XYZ file of C-alpha atoms in Angstrom:
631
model
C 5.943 63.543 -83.494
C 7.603 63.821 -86.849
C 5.735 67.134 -88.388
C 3.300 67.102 -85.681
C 4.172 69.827 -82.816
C 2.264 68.591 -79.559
C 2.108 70.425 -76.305
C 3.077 67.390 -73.776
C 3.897 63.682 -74.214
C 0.438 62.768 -73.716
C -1.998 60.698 -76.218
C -5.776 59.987 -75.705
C -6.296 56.887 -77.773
C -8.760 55.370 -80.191
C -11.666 54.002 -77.328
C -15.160 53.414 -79.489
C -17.633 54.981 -77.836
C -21.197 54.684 -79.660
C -21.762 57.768 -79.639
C -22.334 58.224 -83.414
C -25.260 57.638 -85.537
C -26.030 54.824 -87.220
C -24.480 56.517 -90.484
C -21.138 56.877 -88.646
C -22.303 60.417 -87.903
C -20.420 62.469 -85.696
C -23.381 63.850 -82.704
C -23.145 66.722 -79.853
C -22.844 64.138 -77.310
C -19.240 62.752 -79.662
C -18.155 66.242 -79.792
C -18.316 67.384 -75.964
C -16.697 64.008 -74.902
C -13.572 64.767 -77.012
C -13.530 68.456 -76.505
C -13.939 67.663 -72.184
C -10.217 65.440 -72.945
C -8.433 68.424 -74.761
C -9.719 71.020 -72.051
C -7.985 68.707 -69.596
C -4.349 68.714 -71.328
C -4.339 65.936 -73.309
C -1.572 66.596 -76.118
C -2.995 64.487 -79.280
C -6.447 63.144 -79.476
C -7.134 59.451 -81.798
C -10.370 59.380 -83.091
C -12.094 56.185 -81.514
C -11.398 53.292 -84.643
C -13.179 55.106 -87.664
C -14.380 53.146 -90.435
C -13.022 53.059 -93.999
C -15.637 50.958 -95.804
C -19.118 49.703 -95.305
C -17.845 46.175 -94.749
C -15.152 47.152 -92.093
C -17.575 48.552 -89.011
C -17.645 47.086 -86.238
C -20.097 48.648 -83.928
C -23.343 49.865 -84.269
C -22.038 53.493 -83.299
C -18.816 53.511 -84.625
C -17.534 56.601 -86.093
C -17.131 56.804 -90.142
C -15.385 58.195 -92.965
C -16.078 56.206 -95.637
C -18.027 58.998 -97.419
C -17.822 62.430 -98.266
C -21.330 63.518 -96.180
C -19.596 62.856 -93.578
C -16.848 65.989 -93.692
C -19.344 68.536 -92.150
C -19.641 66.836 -88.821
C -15.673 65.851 -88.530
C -14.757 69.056 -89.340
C -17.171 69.729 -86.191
C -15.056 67.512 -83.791
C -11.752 68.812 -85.297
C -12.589 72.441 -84.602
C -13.812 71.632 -81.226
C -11.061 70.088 -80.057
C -8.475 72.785 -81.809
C -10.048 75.166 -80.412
C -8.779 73.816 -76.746
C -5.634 73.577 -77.853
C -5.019 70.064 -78.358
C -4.222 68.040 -81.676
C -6.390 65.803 -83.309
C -5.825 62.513 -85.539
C -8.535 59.863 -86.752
C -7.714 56.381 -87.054
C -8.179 54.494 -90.101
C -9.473 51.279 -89.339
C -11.451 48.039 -91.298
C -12.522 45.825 -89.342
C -12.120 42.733 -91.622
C -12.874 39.241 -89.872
C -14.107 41.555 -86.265
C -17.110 42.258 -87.365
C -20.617 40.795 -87.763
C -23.598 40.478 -90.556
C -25.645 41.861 -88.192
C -23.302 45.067 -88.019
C -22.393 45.669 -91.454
C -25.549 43.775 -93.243
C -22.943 42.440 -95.783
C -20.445 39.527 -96.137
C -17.105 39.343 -93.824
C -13.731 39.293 -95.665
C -10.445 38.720 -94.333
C -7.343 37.104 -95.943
C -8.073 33.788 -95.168
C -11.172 31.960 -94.820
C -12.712 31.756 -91.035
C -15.239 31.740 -88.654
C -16.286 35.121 -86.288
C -18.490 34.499 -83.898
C -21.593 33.348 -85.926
C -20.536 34.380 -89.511
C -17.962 32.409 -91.883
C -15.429 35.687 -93.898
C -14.504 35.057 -97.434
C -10.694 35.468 -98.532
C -9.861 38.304 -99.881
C -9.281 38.620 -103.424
C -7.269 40.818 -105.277
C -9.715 43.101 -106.481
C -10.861 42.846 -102.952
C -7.785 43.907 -101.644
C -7.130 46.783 -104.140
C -10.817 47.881 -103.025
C -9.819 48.243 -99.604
C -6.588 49.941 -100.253
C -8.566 52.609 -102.534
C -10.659 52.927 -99.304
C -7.829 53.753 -96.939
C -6.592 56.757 -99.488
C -10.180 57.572 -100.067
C -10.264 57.870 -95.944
C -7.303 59.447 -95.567
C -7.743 62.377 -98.388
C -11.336 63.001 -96.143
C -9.437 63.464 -92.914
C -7.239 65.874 -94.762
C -10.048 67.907 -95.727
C -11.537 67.652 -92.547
C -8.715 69.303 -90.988
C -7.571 66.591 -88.733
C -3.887 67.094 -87.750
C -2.892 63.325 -88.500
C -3.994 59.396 -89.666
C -3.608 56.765 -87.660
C -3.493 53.140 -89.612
C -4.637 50.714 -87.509
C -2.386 47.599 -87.866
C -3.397 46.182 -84.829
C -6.105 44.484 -82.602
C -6.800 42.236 -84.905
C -8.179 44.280 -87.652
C -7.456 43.903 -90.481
C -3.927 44.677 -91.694
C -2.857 42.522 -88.106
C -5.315 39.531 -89.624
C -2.608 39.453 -92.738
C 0.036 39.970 -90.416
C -0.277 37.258 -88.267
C -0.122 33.426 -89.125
C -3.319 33.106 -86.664
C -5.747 34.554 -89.631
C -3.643 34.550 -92.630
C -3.359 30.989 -94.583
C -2.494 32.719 -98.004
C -0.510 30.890 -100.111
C 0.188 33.882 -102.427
C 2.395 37.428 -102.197
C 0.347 38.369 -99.364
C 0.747 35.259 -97.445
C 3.883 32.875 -95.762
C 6.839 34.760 -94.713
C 6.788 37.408 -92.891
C 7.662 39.974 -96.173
C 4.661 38.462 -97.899
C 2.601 38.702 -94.276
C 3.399 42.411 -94.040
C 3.016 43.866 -97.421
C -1.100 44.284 -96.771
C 0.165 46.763 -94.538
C 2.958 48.167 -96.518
C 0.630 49.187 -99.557
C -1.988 50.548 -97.313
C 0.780 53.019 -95.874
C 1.680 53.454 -99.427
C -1.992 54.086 -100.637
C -2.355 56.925 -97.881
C 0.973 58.715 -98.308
C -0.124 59.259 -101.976
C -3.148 60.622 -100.876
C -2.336 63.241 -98.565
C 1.263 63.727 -99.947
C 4.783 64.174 -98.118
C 3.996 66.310 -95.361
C 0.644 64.737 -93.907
C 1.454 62.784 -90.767
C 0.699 59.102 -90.377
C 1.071 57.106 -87.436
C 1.277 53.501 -87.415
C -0.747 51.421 -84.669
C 0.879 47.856 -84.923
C 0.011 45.137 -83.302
C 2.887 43.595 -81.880
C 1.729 39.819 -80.441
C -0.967 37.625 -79.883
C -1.612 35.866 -77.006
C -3.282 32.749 -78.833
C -1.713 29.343 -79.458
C -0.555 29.829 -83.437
C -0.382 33.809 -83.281
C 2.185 36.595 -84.234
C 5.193 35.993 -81.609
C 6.782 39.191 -80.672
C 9.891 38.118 -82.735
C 7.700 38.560 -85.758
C 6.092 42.024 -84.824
C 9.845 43.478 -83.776
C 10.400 41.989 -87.270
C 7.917 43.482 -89.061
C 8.096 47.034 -87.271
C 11.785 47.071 -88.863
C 10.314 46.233 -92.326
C 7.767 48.978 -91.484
C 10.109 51.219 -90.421
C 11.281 51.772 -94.107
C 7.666 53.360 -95.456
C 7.242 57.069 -94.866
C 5.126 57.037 -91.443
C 5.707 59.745 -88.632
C 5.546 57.239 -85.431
C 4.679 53.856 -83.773
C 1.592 53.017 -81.517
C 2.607 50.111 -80.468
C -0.024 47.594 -78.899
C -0.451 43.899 -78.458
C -4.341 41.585 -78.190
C -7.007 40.993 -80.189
C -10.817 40.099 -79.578
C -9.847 36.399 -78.448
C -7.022 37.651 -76.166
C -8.869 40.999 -75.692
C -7.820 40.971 -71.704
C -4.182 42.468 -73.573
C -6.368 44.923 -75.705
C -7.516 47.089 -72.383
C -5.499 45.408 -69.628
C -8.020 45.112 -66.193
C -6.420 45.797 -62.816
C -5.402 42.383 -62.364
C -2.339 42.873 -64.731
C 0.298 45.524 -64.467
C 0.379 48.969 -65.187
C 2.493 49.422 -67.971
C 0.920 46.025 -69.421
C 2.949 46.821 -72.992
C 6.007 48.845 -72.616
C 8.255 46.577 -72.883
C 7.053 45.428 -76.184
C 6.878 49.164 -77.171
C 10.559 49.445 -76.217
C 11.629 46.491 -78.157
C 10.120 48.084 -81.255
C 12.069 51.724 -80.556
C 15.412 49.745 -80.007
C 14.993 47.272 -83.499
C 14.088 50.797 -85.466
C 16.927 52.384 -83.806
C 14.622 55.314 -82.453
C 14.327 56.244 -85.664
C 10.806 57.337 -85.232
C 8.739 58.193 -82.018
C 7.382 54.866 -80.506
C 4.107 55.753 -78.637
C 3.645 53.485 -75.687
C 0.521 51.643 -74.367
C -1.294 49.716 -71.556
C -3.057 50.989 -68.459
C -0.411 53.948 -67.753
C -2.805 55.855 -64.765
C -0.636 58.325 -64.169
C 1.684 61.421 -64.983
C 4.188 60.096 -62.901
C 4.648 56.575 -64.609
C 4.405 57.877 -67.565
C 7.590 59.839 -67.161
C 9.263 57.431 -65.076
C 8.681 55.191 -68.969
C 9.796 58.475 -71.235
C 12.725 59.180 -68.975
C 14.437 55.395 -69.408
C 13.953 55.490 -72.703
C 11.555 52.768 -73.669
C 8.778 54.929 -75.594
C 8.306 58.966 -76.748
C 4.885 59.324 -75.702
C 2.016 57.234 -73.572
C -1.348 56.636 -74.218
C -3.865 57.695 -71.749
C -6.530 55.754 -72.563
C -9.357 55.079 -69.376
C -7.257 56.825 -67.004
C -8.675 60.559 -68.949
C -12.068 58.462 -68.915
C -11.419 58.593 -65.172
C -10.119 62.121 -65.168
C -10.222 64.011 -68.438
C -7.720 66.789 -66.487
C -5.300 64.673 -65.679
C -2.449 66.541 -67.292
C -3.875 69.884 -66.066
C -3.774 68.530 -62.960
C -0.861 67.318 -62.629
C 0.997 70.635 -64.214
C -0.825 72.070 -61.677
C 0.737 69.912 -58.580
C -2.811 68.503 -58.121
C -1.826 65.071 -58.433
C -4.147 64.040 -55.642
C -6.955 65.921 -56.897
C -7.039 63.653 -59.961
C -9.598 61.030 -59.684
C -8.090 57.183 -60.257
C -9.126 54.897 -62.513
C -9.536 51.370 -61.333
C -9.229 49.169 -64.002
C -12.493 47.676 -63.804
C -13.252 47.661 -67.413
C -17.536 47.241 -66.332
C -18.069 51.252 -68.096
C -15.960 51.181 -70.853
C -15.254 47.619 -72.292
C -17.801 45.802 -70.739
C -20.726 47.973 -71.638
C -18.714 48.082 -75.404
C -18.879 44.273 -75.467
C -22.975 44.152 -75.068
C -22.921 46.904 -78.184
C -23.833 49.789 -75.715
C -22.742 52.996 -75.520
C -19.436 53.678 -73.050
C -19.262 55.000 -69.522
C -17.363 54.921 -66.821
C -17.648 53.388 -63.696
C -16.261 56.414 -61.474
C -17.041 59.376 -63.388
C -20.427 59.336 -64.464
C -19.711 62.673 -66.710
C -18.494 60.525 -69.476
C -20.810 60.620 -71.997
C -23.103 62.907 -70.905
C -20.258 65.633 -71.430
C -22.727 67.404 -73.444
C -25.919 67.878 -70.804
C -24.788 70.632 -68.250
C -23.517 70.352 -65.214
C -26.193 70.232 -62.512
C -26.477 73.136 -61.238
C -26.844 74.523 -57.551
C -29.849 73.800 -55.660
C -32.563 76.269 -55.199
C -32.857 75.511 -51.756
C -30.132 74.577 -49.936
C -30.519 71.540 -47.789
C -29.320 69.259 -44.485
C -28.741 66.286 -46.522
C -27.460 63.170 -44.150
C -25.889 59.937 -45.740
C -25.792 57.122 -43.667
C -22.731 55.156 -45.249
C -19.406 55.991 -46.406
C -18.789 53.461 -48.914
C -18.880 54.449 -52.622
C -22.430 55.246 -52.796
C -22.531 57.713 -49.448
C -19.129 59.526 -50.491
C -20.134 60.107 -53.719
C -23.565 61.333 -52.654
C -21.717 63.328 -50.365
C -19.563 65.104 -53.289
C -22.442 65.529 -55.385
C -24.689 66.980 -53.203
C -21.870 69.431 -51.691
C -20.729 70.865 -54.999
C -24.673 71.106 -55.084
C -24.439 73.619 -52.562
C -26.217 71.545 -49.511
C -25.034 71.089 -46.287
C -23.916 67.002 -45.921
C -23.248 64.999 -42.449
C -22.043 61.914 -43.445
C -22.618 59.024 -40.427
C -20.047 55.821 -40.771
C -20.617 53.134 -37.956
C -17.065 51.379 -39.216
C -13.864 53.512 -38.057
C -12.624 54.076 -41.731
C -14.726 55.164 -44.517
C -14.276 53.405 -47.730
C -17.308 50.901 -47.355
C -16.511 47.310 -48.614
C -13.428 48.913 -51.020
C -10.539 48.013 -48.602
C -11.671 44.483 -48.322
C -11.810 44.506 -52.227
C -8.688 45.572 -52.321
C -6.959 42.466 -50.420
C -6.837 40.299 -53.172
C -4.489 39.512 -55.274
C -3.459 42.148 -58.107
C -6.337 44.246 -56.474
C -4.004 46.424 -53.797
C -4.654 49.930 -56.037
C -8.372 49.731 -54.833
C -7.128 51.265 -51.848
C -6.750 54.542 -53.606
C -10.006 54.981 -54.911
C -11.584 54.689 -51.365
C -9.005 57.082 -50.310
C -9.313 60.137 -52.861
C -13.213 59.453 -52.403
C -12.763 60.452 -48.751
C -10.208 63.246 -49.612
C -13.063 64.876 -52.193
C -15.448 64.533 -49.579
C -13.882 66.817 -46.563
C -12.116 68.775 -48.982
C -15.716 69.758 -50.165
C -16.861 70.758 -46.854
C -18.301 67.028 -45.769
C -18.768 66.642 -41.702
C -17.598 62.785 -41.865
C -18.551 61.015 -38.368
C -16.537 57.690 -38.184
C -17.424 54.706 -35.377
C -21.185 56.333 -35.075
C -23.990 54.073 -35.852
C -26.865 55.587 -37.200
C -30.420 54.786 -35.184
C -33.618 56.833 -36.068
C -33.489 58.539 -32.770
C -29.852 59.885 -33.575
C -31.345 60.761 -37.290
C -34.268 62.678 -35.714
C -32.002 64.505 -33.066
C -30.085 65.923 -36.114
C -33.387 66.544 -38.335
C -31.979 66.451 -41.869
C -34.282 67.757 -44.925
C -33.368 64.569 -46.770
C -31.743 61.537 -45.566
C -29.651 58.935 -48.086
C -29.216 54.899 -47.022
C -26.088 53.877 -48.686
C -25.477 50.887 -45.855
C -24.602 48.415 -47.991
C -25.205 44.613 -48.366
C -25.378 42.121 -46.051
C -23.638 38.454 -47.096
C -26.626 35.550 -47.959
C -26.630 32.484 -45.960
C -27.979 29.632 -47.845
C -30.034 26.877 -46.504
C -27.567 23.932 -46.798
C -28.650 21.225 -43.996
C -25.835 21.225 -41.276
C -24.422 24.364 -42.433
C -24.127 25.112 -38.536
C -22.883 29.436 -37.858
C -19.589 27.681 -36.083
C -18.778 25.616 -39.416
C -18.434 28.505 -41.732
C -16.554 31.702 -41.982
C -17.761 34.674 -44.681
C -15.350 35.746 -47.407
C -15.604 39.228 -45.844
C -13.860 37.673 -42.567
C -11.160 35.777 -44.265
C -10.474 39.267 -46.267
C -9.905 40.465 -42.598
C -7.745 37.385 -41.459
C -10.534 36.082 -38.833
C -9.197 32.494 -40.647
C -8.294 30.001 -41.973
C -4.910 29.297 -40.586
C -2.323 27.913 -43.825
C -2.677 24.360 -44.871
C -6.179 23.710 -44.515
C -8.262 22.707 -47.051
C -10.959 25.077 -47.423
C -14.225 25.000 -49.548
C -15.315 28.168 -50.946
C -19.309 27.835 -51.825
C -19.255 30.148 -54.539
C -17.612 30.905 -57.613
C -18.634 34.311 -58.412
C -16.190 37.132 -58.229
C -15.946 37.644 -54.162
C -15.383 33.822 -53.994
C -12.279 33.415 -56.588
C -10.569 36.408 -55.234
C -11.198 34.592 -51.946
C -9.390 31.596 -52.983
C -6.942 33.599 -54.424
C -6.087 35.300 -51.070
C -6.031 31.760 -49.586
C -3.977 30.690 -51.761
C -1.381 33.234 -51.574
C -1.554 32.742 -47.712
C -1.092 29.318 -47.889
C -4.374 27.704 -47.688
C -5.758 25.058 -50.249
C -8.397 26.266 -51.601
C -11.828 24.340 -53.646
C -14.466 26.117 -55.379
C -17.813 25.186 -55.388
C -20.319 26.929 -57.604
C -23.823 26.237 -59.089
C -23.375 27.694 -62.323
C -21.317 25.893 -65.506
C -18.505 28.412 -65.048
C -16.511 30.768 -63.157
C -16.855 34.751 -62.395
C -19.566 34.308 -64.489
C -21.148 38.380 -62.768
C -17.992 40.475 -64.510
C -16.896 41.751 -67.624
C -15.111 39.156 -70.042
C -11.822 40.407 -70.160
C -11.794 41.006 -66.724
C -12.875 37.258 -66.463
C -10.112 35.893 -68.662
C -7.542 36.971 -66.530
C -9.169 35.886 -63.062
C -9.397 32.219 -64.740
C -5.536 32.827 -65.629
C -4.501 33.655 -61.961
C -7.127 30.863 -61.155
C -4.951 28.713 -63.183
C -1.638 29.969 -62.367
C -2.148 29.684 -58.640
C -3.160 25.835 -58.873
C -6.703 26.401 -57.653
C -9.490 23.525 -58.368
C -13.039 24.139 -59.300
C -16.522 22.171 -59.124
C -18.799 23.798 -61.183
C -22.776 22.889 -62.453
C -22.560 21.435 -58.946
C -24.524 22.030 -55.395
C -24.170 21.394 -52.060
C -26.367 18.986 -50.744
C -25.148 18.918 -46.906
C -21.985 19.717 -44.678
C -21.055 17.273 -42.437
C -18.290 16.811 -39.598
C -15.315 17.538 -41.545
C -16.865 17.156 -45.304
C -19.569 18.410 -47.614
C -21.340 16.641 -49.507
C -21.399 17.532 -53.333
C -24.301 17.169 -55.898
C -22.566 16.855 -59.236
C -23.755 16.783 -63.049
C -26.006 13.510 -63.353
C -26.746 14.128 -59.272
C -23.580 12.080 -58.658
C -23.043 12.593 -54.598
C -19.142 13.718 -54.172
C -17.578 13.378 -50.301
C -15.374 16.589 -50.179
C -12.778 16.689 -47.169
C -12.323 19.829 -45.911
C -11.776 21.231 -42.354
C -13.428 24.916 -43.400
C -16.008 26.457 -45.429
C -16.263 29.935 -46.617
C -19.563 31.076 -47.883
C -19.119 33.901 -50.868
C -23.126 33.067 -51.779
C -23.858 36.841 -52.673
C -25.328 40.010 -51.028
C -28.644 40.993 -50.065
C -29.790 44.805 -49.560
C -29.838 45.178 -45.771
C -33.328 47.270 -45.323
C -33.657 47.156 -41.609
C -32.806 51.060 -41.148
C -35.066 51.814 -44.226
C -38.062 50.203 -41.878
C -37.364 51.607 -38.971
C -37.342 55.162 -40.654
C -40.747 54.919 -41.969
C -43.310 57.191 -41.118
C -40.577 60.036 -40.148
C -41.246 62.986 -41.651
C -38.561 63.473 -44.111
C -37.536 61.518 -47.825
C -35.280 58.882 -47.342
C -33.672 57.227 -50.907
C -31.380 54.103 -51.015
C -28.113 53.839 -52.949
C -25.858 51.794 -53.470
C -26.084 48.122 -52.349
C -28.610 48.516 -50.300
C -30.678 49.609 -53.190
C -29.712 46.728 -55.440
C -26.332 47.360 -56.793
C -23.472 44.931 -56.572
C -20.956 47.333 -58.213
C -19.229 50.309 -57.595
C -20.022 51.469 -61.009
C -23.721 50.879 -59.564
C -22.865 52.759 -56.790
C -21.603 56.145 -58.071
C -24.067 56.377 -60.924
C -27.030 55.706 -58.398
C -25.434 57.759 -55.912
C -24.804 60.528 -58.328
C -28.338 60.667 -60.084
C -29.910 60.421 -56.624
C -27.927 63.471 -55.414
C -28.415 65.530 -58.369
C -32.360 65.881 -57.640
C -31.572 67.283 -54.194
């Protein structure tokens, strides 16, 4: 990568993780989580979006280098992660308009007035500008001492340099505003400011945001355009990316959109620069595999690795290794990472509960080895299962379904949801690998239980679907959204009524509609999918959209008669709704009856999963995990 000698193709991006102090002080736990990614192969680390000023931060957490107390505990992470064998750069970033008073406890600026959230910025002015541009060299020259191996200048997401960039944020009527010249030379001086810092050899990379997905934002015409006007500055390579915080679902693509979600765009960069520098590619690559299937047609030099090392942090080492199935998936979910990011919490992930607690040691074997059984093989049970075997206890795992995988292969009938599938499978791979006896089509009672006397005994059976009291809501009238994801019904052309708009019932309609059904939702609160993760959200309301379906929401059911239901509307309005089926997707209640039945036997028995009160898999394998680890 220009001066910079990497051992593989791979990058680990910028992710914030809160994991700093308050200060922007690099911690133990900040250290181990980066150090855990360059054990597992990773060729070139990014520092999670590090901030250059006071007034650019935009989490609580977030890493800094906007001061020179800082350098002991950078020089920390750098060494750690050397000392693995991987490269690491830091990204430059200000945070202009994406911030908030109650972050930075100072006034916004961006280059235009606007509104964030609750606060109004300020425009820029020139000694405002010239501030921030002392601020990136200032940054840069720390890194350099530091020992990272690289800058990154973020130009992208909708920080700052992107808010002059893009017509969206930038009103100027001056040099820095208008055409596209006058548009990109914000980001033209700051790569100018930090090459005089750290002189001709340093390496700088260049994250630029490419588009925006909002009505009156930077077309991909204009970012090709301005990566050619970039391409002139002395910079060592291209991250290219595309989003910002109102189209964030581009930022960290969920599973609903496809892997690869920005390669294209990467591409069109490399081929309007002439390849002139190495164009880094971007957006929910999960593995080795597509990665090279990107390098090898030529549309980028490297690929970011972003949540799939959250996933697996020895992915590459894996994969050199012909492990490839050994290498746990990510699933796009975005309820770990993102979603916890989004409430200003720390990160996690959803199926490896190591991430951020790299630093705590691994739990080690038991004492005492034990019988453990686990009734359930969903999420919860397998993981148990894995936990408690690398534990060193002995684990009988009863399933009364003939496939393990719990309620994961119905989630993964939907729509854009297919990959699901994997997860359920490596989770049963990990599980006999690691010594697991695995009894399929056997339903657990208590006298079966006590016949095999176990030391401890784990409930992870799940949830069972809530009916709700609706007058004339008669058991032949209704299907569950679990039995049309098994194809019990409706046949194609009916018009159904899904009561329910949370996540289980739009997926529903989306499978209806896909099969050829017409399908109405019906939900109590004032909006959709309300019960996941925003960008998640945004682009189940796009496939809502996209696929025709209607919506009723704020609105209850008030009775289902022969043929119809009878609607309660805003202003208790009564609506007749024709439809010849109803599918209930009215949530999940923890099914407790085997809990009940087990009391008074003389052995601990612990719930996980659903049946304990989770509605997630994330809930499921961090319940499962911290239940097993006290084995």
């Amino acid at each position: 990568m220009g001066r910079l000698e990497l051992r593989n193709r791979i990058v680990f991006p910028a992710m914030v993780t809160n994991y700093c102090s308050t200060r922007g002080e690099v911690t133990d736990r900040l250290v181990a989580y980066h150090q855990e990614r360059a054990k597992g192969g990773a060729g070139l680390l990014i520092t999670e979006a590090t901030y250059i000023s006071p007034d650019g931060k935009s989490f609580p957490h977030q890493l800094g280098i906007d001061d020179d107390g800082l350098l002991p505990g950078l020089r920390r992470l750098v060494e750690s992660v050397h000392a693995a064998g991987a490269r690491i750069a830091v990204q430059l970033c200000h945070a202009g308009r994406q911030t908030s008073r109650a972050v930075t406890g100072l006034p916004l600026i961006s280059p235009s007035v606007t509104r964030f959230g609750n606060d109004e910025t300020s425009a820029m002015r020139q000694e405002d500008i010239d501030r921030v541009l002392r601020d990136y060299a200032g940054a840069a020259l720390r890194a350099q001492k530091a020992g990272f191996d690289a800058v990154e200048l973020h130009a992208g997401n909708g920080y700052l340099p992107q808010q002059f960039l893009s017509p969206f944020t930038n009103a100027r009527q001056d040099g820095y505003g208008g055409s596209l010249e006058n548009r990109v030379r914000f980001t033209v001086e700051a790569i100018r400011a930090v090459r005089a810092a750290v002189g001709p050899d340093f390496p700088i990379i260049l994250r630029l945001g490419v588009a925006e997905p909002v009505s009156g934002g930077l077309t991909l015409e204009d970012g090709v355009a301005a990566a050619r006007i970039l391409a002139r500055e002395d910079i060592d390579a291209f991250d290219v990316t595309a989003g910002m915080r109102e189209g964030g679902m581009w930022v960290t693509p969920p599973l609903a959109l496809p892997r690869g979600t920005h390669i294209e765009k990467a591409a069109a960069v490399r081929q309007a620069i002439q390849a002139s520098r190495p164009v880094i590619g971007i957006g929910r690559i999960t593995s080795a595999s597509l990665a090279d299937s990107f390098i090898t047609a030529g549309k980028v030099d490297f690929v970011v690795m972003g949540r799939a090392l959250l996933a697996d942090p020895e992915l590459p080492l894996k994969t050199l290794q012909g492990r490839e199935e050994d290498i746990r998936p990510c699933i796009g979910c975005n309820e770990g990472c993102i979603g916890r990011l989004s409430r200003g919490l720390d990160i996690c992930c959803a199926v490896n509960p190591r991430v951020g607690n790299e630093y705590r040691p691994l739990s080690r074997r038991a004492a005492i080895p034990r019988h453990v059984l686990i009734v359930g093989a969903g999420p919860a049970g397998l993981v148990a299962a894995c936990t408690a075997l690398r534990r060193g206890h002995r684990v009988t795992v009863l399933e009364k379904e003939a496939a393990c995988g719990g309620k994961i292969p119905l989630a993964a009938r939907p729509p854009f949801k297919e990959e699901l599938a994997g997860y359920a499978a490596w989770l049963e791979r990990q599980a006999r690998d690691l010594g697991a006896d695995l009894r399929c089509s056997t339903k657990a009672t208590p006298s079966l239980i006590a016949e095999l006397a176990p030391d401890v005994v784990l409930l992870a059976v799940g949830a069972e679907p809530v009916i709700p009291p609706i007058p004339g809501l008669a058991p032949e009238r209704f299907l569950l959204a679990e039995q049309v994801l098994q194809q019990q019904g409706p046949a194609p052309g009916q018009d159904v009524l899904i009561i329910g708009g949370g996540l289980v019932g739009c997926e529903t309609a989306l499978f209806l509609a896909k099969n050829g059904c017409h399908p109405l939702v019906a939900e109590m609160r004032e909006d959709l999918c309300m019960d996941i993760e925003p960008r998640s959200r945004a682009v189940m309301l796009l496939h809502l959209k996209e696929y025709g379906i209607r919506a009723l929401t704020s609105c209850r059911v008030a009775h289902i008669g022969e043929g119809e239901a009878i609607l309660c509307t805003p202003g208790h309005a009564e609506e007749h709704l024709p439809c010849s089926c109803i599918v209930l997707a009215t949530g999940y209640r923890p099914r407790t009856a085997l809990a009940e039945a087990l009391r008074g036997m003389d052995m601990p028995v612990y719930g996980i999963g659903d049946c304990h009160g989770g509605t997630r898999i994330c809930d499921a394998v961090w319940q499962a995990t911290a239940t097993a680890e006290t084995i």
